PDB file of C-alpha atoms in Angstrom:
ATOM      1  CA  UNK A   1      -2.445  -6.506  13.046  1.00 89.00           C
ATOM      2  CA  UNK A   2       0.094  -5.463  10.459  1.00 96.00           C
ATOM      3  CA  UNK A   3       3.453  -7.239  10.539  1.00 95.00           C
ATOM      4  CA  UNK A   4       5.548  -4.210  11.521  1.00 96.00           C
ATOM      5  CA  UNK A   5       5.742  -0.462  12.079  1.00 98.00           C
ATOM      6  CA  UNK A   6       6.409   0.600   8.472  1.00 98.00           C
ATOM      7  CA  UNK A   7       4.579   0.120   5.190  1.00 98.00           C
ATOM      8  CA  UNK A   8       4.900   0.788   1.471  1.00 98.00           C
ATOM      9  CA  UNK A   9       1.448   1.219  -0.072  1.00 98.00           C
ATOM     10  CA  UNK A  10       1.174   1.294  -3.877  1.00 98.00           C
ATOM     11  CA  UNK A  11      -1.858   1.781  -6.108  1.00 98.00           C
ATOM     12  CA  UNK A  12      -1.460   1.380  -9.877  1.00 98.00           C
ATOM     13  CA  UNK A  13      -3.133   0.620 -13.164  1.00 98.00           C
ATOM     14  CA  UNK A  14      -1.401  -1.316 -15.923  1.00 98.00           C
ATOM     15  CA  UNK A  15      -1.682  -0.869 -19.674  1.00 98.00           C
ATOM     16  CA  UNK A  16      -3.330  -3.872 -21.310  1.00 98.00           C
ATOM     17  CA  UNK A  17      -0.243  -4.491 -23.448  1.00 98.00           C
ATOM     18  CA  UNK A  18       1.825  -5.032 -20.300  1.00 98.00           C
ATOM     19  CA  UNK A  19      -0.658  -7.013 -18.205  1.00 98.00           C
ATOM     20  CA  UNK A  20       0.746 -10.519 -18.736  1.00 98.00           C
ATOM     21  CA  UNK A  21       4.292  -9.283 -18.182  1.00 98.00           C
ATOM     22  CA  UNK A  22       3.217  -7.449 -15.036  1.00 98.00           C
ATOM     23  CA  UNK A  23       1.870 -10.638 -13.481  1.00 98.00           C
ATOM     24  CA  UNK A  24       4.975 -12.664 -14.376  1.00 98.00           C
ATOM     25  CA  UNK A  25       7.368  -9.968 -13.121  1.00 98.00           C
ATOM     26  CA  UNK A  26       5.451  -9.255  -9.919  1.00 97.00           C
ATOM     27  CA  UNK A  27       5.222 -12.934  -8.950  1.00 96.00           C
ATOM     28  CA  UNK A  28       8.637 -14.164 -10.013  1.00 94.00           C
ATOM     29  CA  UNK A  29      10.962 -11.199  -9.572  1.00 95.00           C
ATOM     30  CA  UNK A  30       9.636  -8.045  -7.986  1.00 96.00           C
ATOM     31  CA  UNK A  31       7.885  -9.275  -4.849  1.00 96.00           C
ATOM     32  CA  UNK A  32      10.631 -11.817  -4.025  1.00 94.00           C
ATOM     33  CA  UNK A  33      13.190  -9.038  -4.443  1.00 94.00           C
ATOM     34  CA  UNK A  34      11.320  -6.553  -2.264  1.00 96.00           C
ATOM     35  CA  UNK A  35      10.419  -8.993   0.514  1.00 95.00           C
ATOM     36  CA  UNK A  36      14.002 -10.219   0.446  1.00 94.00           C
ATOM     37  CA  UNK A  37      15.272  -6.816   1.588  1.00 95.00           C
ATOM     38  CA  UNK A  38      16.327  -6.882   5.260  1.00 94.00           C
ATOM     39  CA  UNK A  39      13.461  -5.635   7.410  1.00 96.00           C
ATOM     40  CA  UNK A  40      10.754  -6.314   4.812  1.00 96.00           C
ATOM     41  CA  UNK A  41       8.407  -8.882   6.320  1.00 95.00           C
ATOM     42  CA  UNK A  42       5.507  -9.457   3.936  1.00 96.00           C
ATOM     43  CA  UNK A  43       4.173  -8.363   0.550  1.00 97.00           C
ATOM     44  CA  UNK A  44       0.549  -8.614  -0.584  1.00 98.00           C
ATOM     45  CA  UNK A  45      -1.158  -7.748  -3.861  1.00 98.00           C
ATOM     46  CA  UNK A  46      -4.867  -7.039  -4.366  1.00 98.00           C
ATOM     47  CA  UNK A  47      -7.012  -6.448  -7.437  1.00 98.00           C
ATOM     48  CA  UNK A  48     -10.088  -4.210  -7.698  1.00 98.00           C
ATOM     49  CA  UNK A  49     -13.277  -5.936  -6.592  1.00 98.00           C
ATOM     50  CA  UNK A  50     -15.519  -3.812  -8.835  1.00 96.00           C
ATOM     51  CA  UNK A  51     -15.418  -1.431 -11.765  1.00 94.00           C
ATOM     52  CA  UNK A  52     -15.743   1.638  -9.552  1.00 94.00           C
ATOM     53  CA  UNK A  53     -12.437   0.974  -7.779  1.00 97.00           C
ATOM     54  CA  UNK A  54      -9.477   2.782  -9.313  1.00 97.00           C
ATOM     55  CA  UNK A  55      -6.622   2.112  -9.765  1.00 98.00           C
ATOM     56  CA  UNK A  56      -6.973  -1.602 -10.435  1.00 98.00           C
ATOM     57  CA  UNK A  57      -4.119  -2.897  -8.254  1.00 98.00           C
ATOM     58  CA  UNK A  58      -3.105  -2.314  -4.653  1.00 98.00           C
ATOM     59  CA  UNK A  59       0.154  -3.671  -3.252  1.00 98.00           C
ATOM     60  CA  UNK A  60       1.173  -3.505   0.413  1.00 98.00           C
ATOM     61  CA  UNK A  61       4.631  -4.191   1.807  1.00 98.00           C
ATOM     62  CA  UNK A  62       4.998  -4.423   5.579  1.00 98.00           C
ATOM     63  CA  UNK A  63       8.340  -3.634   7.226  1.00 98.00           C
ATOM     64  CA  UNK A  64       9.618  -4.146  10.735  1.00 97.00           C
ATOM     65  CA  UNK A  65      10.125  -0.385  11.151  1.00 98.00           C
ATOM     66  CA  UNK A  66       9.797   2.851   9.210  1.00 98.00           C
ATOM     67  CA  UNK A  67      13.582   3.134   9.285  1.00 97.00           C
ATOM     68  CA  UNK A  68      13.800   0.088   7.006  1.00 97.00           C
ATOM     69  CA  UNK A  69      12.192   1.993   4.126  1.00 97.00           C
ATOM     70  CA  UNK A  70      14.516   4.922   4.758  1.00 95.00           C
ATOM     71  CA  UNK A  71      17.549   2.649   4.799  1.00 95.00           C
ATOM     72  CA  UNK A  72      20.352   1.918   2.361  1.00 96.00           C
ATOM     73  CA  UNK A  73      19.244  -1.634   1.505  1.00 95.00           C
ATOM     74  CA  UNK A  74      15.904  -0.492   0.082  1.00 97.00           C
ATOM     75  CA  UNK A  75      17.407   2.598  -1.539  1.00 96.00           C
ATOM     76  CA  UNK A  76      20.062   0.515  -3.265  1.00 96.00           C
ATOM     77  CA  UNK A  77      17.346  -1.569  -4.926  1.00 95.00           C
ATOM     78  CA  UNK A  78      15.485   1.552  -6.047  1.00 97.00           C
ATOM     79  CA  UNK A  79      18.700   2.881  -7.565  1.00 97.00           C
ATOM     80  CA  UNK A  80      19.573  -0.359  -9.356  1.00 96.00           C
ATOM     81  CA  UNK A  81      16.369  -1.573 -11.058  1.00 97.00           C
ATOM     82  CA  UNK A  82      16.569  -4.739 -13.121  1.00 96.00           C
ATOM     83  CA  UNK A  83      15.936  -4.627 -16.852  1.00 97.00           C
ATOM     84  CA  UNK A  84      12.682  -6.505 -16.243  1.00 97.00           C
ATOM     85  CA  UNK A  85      11.631  -3.819 -13.779  1.00 97.00           C
ATOM     86  CA  UNK A  86      12.408  -1.049 -16.267  1.00 97.00           C
ATOM     87  CA  UNK A  87      10.443  -2.797 -19.012  1.00 97.00           C
ATOM     88  CA  UNK A  88       7.423  -3.599 -16.847  1.00 98.00           C
ATOM     89  CA  UNK A  89       7.056  -0.272 -15.060  1.00 97.00           C
ATOM     90  CA  UNK A  90       6.962   1.413 -18.468  1.00 97.00           C
ATOM     91  CA  UNK A  91       3.397   0.027 -18.658  1.00 98.00           C
ATOM     92  CA  UNK A  92       2.333   1.418 -15.248  1.00 98.00           C
ATOM     93  CA  UNK A  93      -0.402   4.059 -15.127  1.00 98.00           C
ATOM     94  CA  UNK A  94      -1.854   6.319 -12.386  1.00 98.00           C
ATOM     95  CA  UNK A  95       0.582   5.131  -9.724  1.00 98.00           C
ATOM     96  CA  UNK A  96       0.411   6.381  -6.138  1.00 98.00           C
ATOM     97  CA  UNK A  97       3.161   5.251  -3.765  1.00 97.00           C
ATOM     98  CA  UNK A  98       3.251   6.119  -0.072  1.00 98.00           C
ATOM     99  CA  UNK A  99       6.073   5.214   2.314  1.00 98.00           C
ATOM    100  CA  UNK A 100       4.411   5.345   5.680  1.00 98.00           C
ATOM    101  CA  UNK A 101       4.567   4.885   9.407  1.00 98.00           C
ATOM    102  CA  UNK A 102       1.958   2.621  10.998  1.00 98.00           C
ATOM    103  CA  UNK A 103       0.096   4.905  13.409  1.00 98.00           C
ATOM    104  CA  UNK A 104      -2.409   2.267  14.573  1.00 97.00           C
ATOM    105  CA  UNK A 105      -3.121  -1.363  13.764  1.00 98.00           C
ATOM    106  CA  UNK A 106      -6.000  -3.358  15.246  1.00 97.00           C
ATOM    107  CA  UNK A 107      -7.515  -6.737  14.487  1.00 97.00           C
ATOM    108  CA  UNK A 108      -7.034 -10.461  14.509  1.00 96.00           C
ATOM    109  CA  UNK A 109      -5.290 -11.022  11.155  1.00 94.00           C
ATOM    110  CA  UNK A 110      -5.327 -10.526   7.418  1.00 95.00           C
ATOM    111  CA  UNK A 111      -8.526 -10.853   5.399  1.00 96.00           C
ATOM    112  CA  UNK A 112      -9.427 -11.860   1.873  1.00 97.00           C
ATOM    113  CA  UNK A 113     -10.700  -8.360   1.066  1.00 98.00           C
ATOM    114  CA  UNK A 114      -9.130  -4.934   1.564  1.00 98.00           C
ATOM    115  CA  UNK A 115     -10.708  -1.499   1.550  1.00 98.00           C
ATOM    116  CA  UNK A 116      -8.350   1.442   1.118  1.00 98.00           C
ATOM    117  CA  UNK A 117      -9.078   5.096   1.912  1.00 98.00           C
ATOM    118  CA  UNK A 118      -6.679   7.856   0.835  1.00 98.00           C
ATOM    119  CA  UNK A 119      -7.236  11.255   2.404  1.00 97.00           C
ATOM    120  CA  UNK A 120      -5.632  14.265   4.066  1.00 97.00           C
ATOM    121  CA  UNK A 121      -5.711  15.787   7.540  1.00 96.00           C
ATOM    122  CA  UNK A 122      -4.795  19.428   8.008  1.00 95.00           C
ATOM    123  CA  UNK A 123      -1.595  19.729  10.032  1.00 94.00           C
ATOM    124  CA  UNK A 124      -3.306  21.771  12.739  1.00 96.00           C
ATOM    125  CA  UNK A 125      -6.024  19.096  13.116  1.00 96.00           C
ATOM    126  CA  UNK A 126      -3.758  16.049  13.480  1.00 96.00           C
ATOM    127  CA  UNK A 127      -3.312  16.268  17.262  1.00 96.00           C
ATOM    128  CA  UNK A 128      -7.076  16.295  17.844  1.00 96.00           C
ATOM    129  CA  UNK A 129      -8.258  13.983  15.112  1.00 96.00           C
ATOM    130  CA  UNK A 130      -5.822  11.070  15.148  1.00 97.00           C
ATOM    131  CA  UNK A 131      -6.678   9.773  18.663  1.00 97.00           C
ATOM    132  CA  UNK A 132     -10.394   9.903  17.821  1.00 97.00           C
ATOM    133  CA  UNK A 133      -9.843   8.213  14.475  1.00 97.00           C
ATOM    134  CA  UNK A 134      -7.715   5.531  16.114  1.00 97.00           C
ATOM    135  CA  UNK A 135     -10.514   4.798  18.584  1.00 97.00           C
ATOM    136  CA  UNK A 136     -13.032   4.538  15.758  1.00 96.00           C
ATOM    137  CA  UNK A 137     -10.777   2.103  13.938  1.00 96.00           C
ATOM    138  CA  UNK A 138     -10.378  -0.023  17.044  1.00 97.00           C
ATOM    139  CA  UNK A 139     -14.177  -0.214  17.174  1.00 97.00           C
ATOM    140  CA  UNK A 140     -14.315  -1.049  13.465  1.00 97.00           C
ATOM    141  CA  UNK A 141     -11.889  -3.937  13.985  1.00 97.00           C
ATOM    142  CA  UNK A 142     -14.360  -5.517  16.411  1.00 97.00           C
ATOM    143  CA  UNK A 143     -17.180  -5.604  13.862  1.00 97.00           C
ATOM    144  CA  UNK A 144     -18.336  -8.936  12.411  1.00 95.00           C
ATOM    145  CA  UNK A 145     -16.260 -10.074   9.396  1.00 96.00           C
ATOM    146  CA  UNK A 146     -13.700  -7.282   9.878  1.00 98.00           C
ATOM    147  CA  UNK A 147     -10.257  -8.760  10.567  1.00 98.00           C
ATOM    148  CA  UNK A 148      -8.126  -5.619  10.646  1.00 98.00           C
ATOM    149  CA  UNK A 149      -8.184  -1.815  10.720  1.00 98.00           C
ATOM    150  CA  UNK A 150      -4.989   0.163  10.195  1.00 98.00           C
ATOM    151  CA  UNK A 151      -3.969   3.824   9.976  1.00 98.00           C
ATOM    152  CA  UNK A 152      -0.859   4.904   8.044  1.00 98.00           C
ATOM    153  CA  UNK A 153       0.818   8.306   7.877  1.00 98.00           C
ATOM    154  CA  UNK A 154       2.934   8.905   4.796  1.00 98.00           C
ATOM    155  CA  UNK A 155       6.232  10.742   4.872  1.00 95.00           C
ATOM    156  CA  UNK A 156       6.099  13.103   1.890  1.00 91.00           C
ATOM    157  CA  UNK A 157       9.838  13.619   1.710  1.00 91.00           C
ATOM    158  CA  UNK A 158      10.731   9.940   1.708  1.00 94.00           C
ATOM    159  CA  UNK A 159       7.812   9.000  -0.564  1.00 94.00           C
ATOM    160  CA  UNK A 160       8.752  11.615  -3.135  1.00 91.00           C
ATOM    161  CA  UNK A 161      12.482  10.915  -3.185  1.00 91.00           C
ATOM    162  CA  UNK A 162      13.844  10.656  -6.711  1.00 93.00           C
ATOM    163  CA  UNK A 163      15.595   7.380  -7.567  1.00 96.00           C
ATOM    164  CA  UNK A 164      16.851   5.632 -10.677  1.00 96.00           C
ATOM    165  CA  UNK A 165      13.684   3.535 -10.725  1.00 95.00           C
ATOM    166  CA  UNK A 166      11.362   6.544 -10.580  1.00 95.00           C
ATOM    167  CA  UNK A 167      13.384   8.815 -12.874  1.00 91.00           C
ATOM    168  CA  UNK A 168      11.512   9.839 -16.033  1.00 88.00           C
ATOM    169  CA  UNK A 169       8.354   7.939 -15.082  1.00 94.00           C
ATOM    170  CA  UNK A 170       5.205   9.853 -16.075  1.00 94.00           C
ATOM    171  CA  UNK A 171       2.709   7.653 -14.199  1.00 96.00           C
ATOM    172  CA  UNK A 172       3.655   8.733 -10.670  1.00 97.00           C
ATOM    173  CA  UNK A 173       1.079  10.813  -8.804  1.00 97.00           C
ATOM    174  CA  UNK A 174       1.389  12.629  -5.465  1.00 95.00           C
ATOM    175  CA  UNK A 175       1.670  10.274  -2.466  1.00 96.00           C
ATOM    176  CA  UNK A 176      -1.380   9.790  -0.270  1.00 96.00           C
ATOM    177  CA  UNK A 177      -0.652  11.597   3.015  1.00 97.00           C
ATOM    178  CA  UNK A 178      -2.966   9.483   5.181  1.00 98.00           C
ATOM    179  CA  UNK A 179      -4.262   5.972   4.527  1.00 98.00           C
ATOM    180  CA  UNK A 180      -6.874   3.812   6.216  1.00 98.00           C
ATOM    181  CA  UNK A 181      -6.813   0.087   5.455  1.00 98.00           C
ATOM    182  CA  UNK A 182      -9.707  -2.177   6.421  1.00 98.00           C
ATOM    183  CA  UNK A 183      -9.397  -5.945   6.064  1.00 98.00           C
ATOM    184  CA  UNK A 184     -12.382  -8.255   6.004  1.00 98.00           C
ATOM    185  CA  UNK A 185     -13.759 -11.607   4.983  1.00 97.00           C
ATOM    186  CA  UNK A 186     -15.406 -10.084   1.884  1.00 96.00           C
ATOM    187  CA  UNK A 187     -16.085  -6.647   0.407  1.00 95.00           C
ATOM    188  CA  UNK A 188     -19.630  -6.626   1.807  1.00 95.00           C
ATOM    189  CA  UNK A 189     -18.146  -6.595   5.315  1.00 96.00           C
ATOM    190  CA  UNK A 190     -17.044  -2.969   5.055  1.00 97.00           C
ATOM    191  CA  UNK A 191     -20.361  -1.123   5.176  1.00 96.00           C
ATOM    192  CA  UNK A 192     -20.665  -0.744   8.945  1.00 96.00           C
ATOM    193  CA  UNK A 193     -16.994   0.175   9.323  1.00 96.00           C
ATOM    194  CA  UNK A 194     -17.306   2.839   6.638  1.00 96.00           C
ATOM    195  CA  UNK A 195     -20.295   4.308   8.446  1.00 94.00           C
ATOM    196  CA  UNK A 196     -18.167   4.705  11.583  1.00 94.00           C
ATOM    197  CA  UNK A 197     -15.270   6.309   9.734  1.00 96.00           C
ATOM    198  CA  UNK A 198     -17.345   8.680   7.646  1.00 92.00           C
ATOM    199  CA  UNK A 199     -18.376  10.486  10.793  1.00 93.00           C
ATOM    200  CA  UNK A 200     -15.037  12.231  10.239  1.00 95.00           C
ATOM    201  CA  UNK A 201     -15.367  15.054   7.712  1.00 93.00           C
ATOM    202  CA  UNK A 202     -11.909  14.397   6.281  1.00 92.00           C
ATOM    203  CA  UNK A 203     -12.867  10.824   5.334  1.00 95.00           C
ATOM    204  CA  UNK A 204     -16.091  11.742   3.547  1.00 93.00           C
ATOM    205  CA  UNK A 205     -14.076  12.906   0.532  1.00 92.00           C
ATOM    206  CA  UNK A 206     -11.526  10.089   0.714  1.00 97.00           C
ATOM    207  CA  UNK A 207     -10.564   8.096  -2.377  1.00 97.00           C
ATOM    208  CA  UNK A 208     -12.082   4.706  -1.549  1.00 97.00           C
ATOM    209  CA  UNK A 209     -11.416   1.369  -3.232  1.00 98.00           C
ATOM    210  CA  UNK A 210     -12.470  -2.228  -2.583  1.00 98.00           C
ATOM    211  CA  UNK A 211      -9.940  -4.949  -3.411  1.00 98.00           C
ATOM    212  CA  UNK A 212      -9.727  -8.756  -3.350  1.00 98.00           C
ATOM    213  CA  UNK A 213      -6.541 -10.564  -2.381  1.00 98.00           C
ATOM    214  CA  UNK A 214      -4.495 -12.104  -5.183  1.00 98.00           C
ATOM    215  CA  UNK A 215      -1.106 -13.027  -3.746  1.00 97.00           C
ATOM    216  CA  UNK A 216       1.050 -12.983  -0.596  1.00 97.00           C
ATOM    217  CA  UNK A 217       4.824 -13.301  -0.418  1.00 95.00           C
ATOM    218  CA  UNK A 218       6.566 -13.943   2.884  1.00 93.00           C
ATOM    219  CA  UNK A 219      10.258 -13.553   3.731  1.00 86.00           C
ATOM    220  CA  UNK A 220      12.666 -14.680   1.009  1.00 74.00           C
ATOM    221  CA  UNK A 221      16.372 -14.604   0.269  1.00 72.00           C
ATOM    222  CA  UNK A 222      17.610 -11.138  -0.766  1.00 60.00           C
ATOM    223  CA  UNK A 223      17.648 -11.628  -4.521  1.00 54.00           C
ATOM    224  CA  UNK A 224      15.565 -11.171  -7.610  1.00 47.00           C
ATOM    225  CA  UNK A 225      13.825 -14.268  -8.897  1.00 39.00           C
TER     226      UNK A 225
END
């Protein structure tokens, strides 16, 4: 189960020249700052498990509600980035950022591996497809070595909102509208779950990536550093 009803899902590459700085900033400033925001519960970062997975990094923030990521506390941070944030994000590449509602979350806990699927559902198909997809994910969460299966629906308006932090950045791509997250003991655990999900036409063309866990940050004081 995810830790709340809202999520910020971010995929990004990093230029080699900024890699060391990215790790230092993410560990010592950025994730403490984000998880310190009221209503943010947990932050996790993953790195690609193989060369076929792009982008290289996946970061997931879980919030108590979707309203938290619409709220003034989060927006104030986005509109007042630190100098370290400005310098580090200048090295970001191919970034996708989705602010999402948690539609469904099944499973017994977090896993050491994460599989992400980014895809779209036609608006006129949502009513029919989502209940069936949710049932398939509940079944996937019961598979051996699968610890969680989650469905997120991005809000395009909130995800695409312009802020001081995003202004002038050239690395930002369109938000993923729908996201499936599978958590497991290892990347080899995902095969049977993928077979279940790829019965849905919309997921056959999904952007799929396998990631290994690097770091988790739990609740902290509301400050950078």
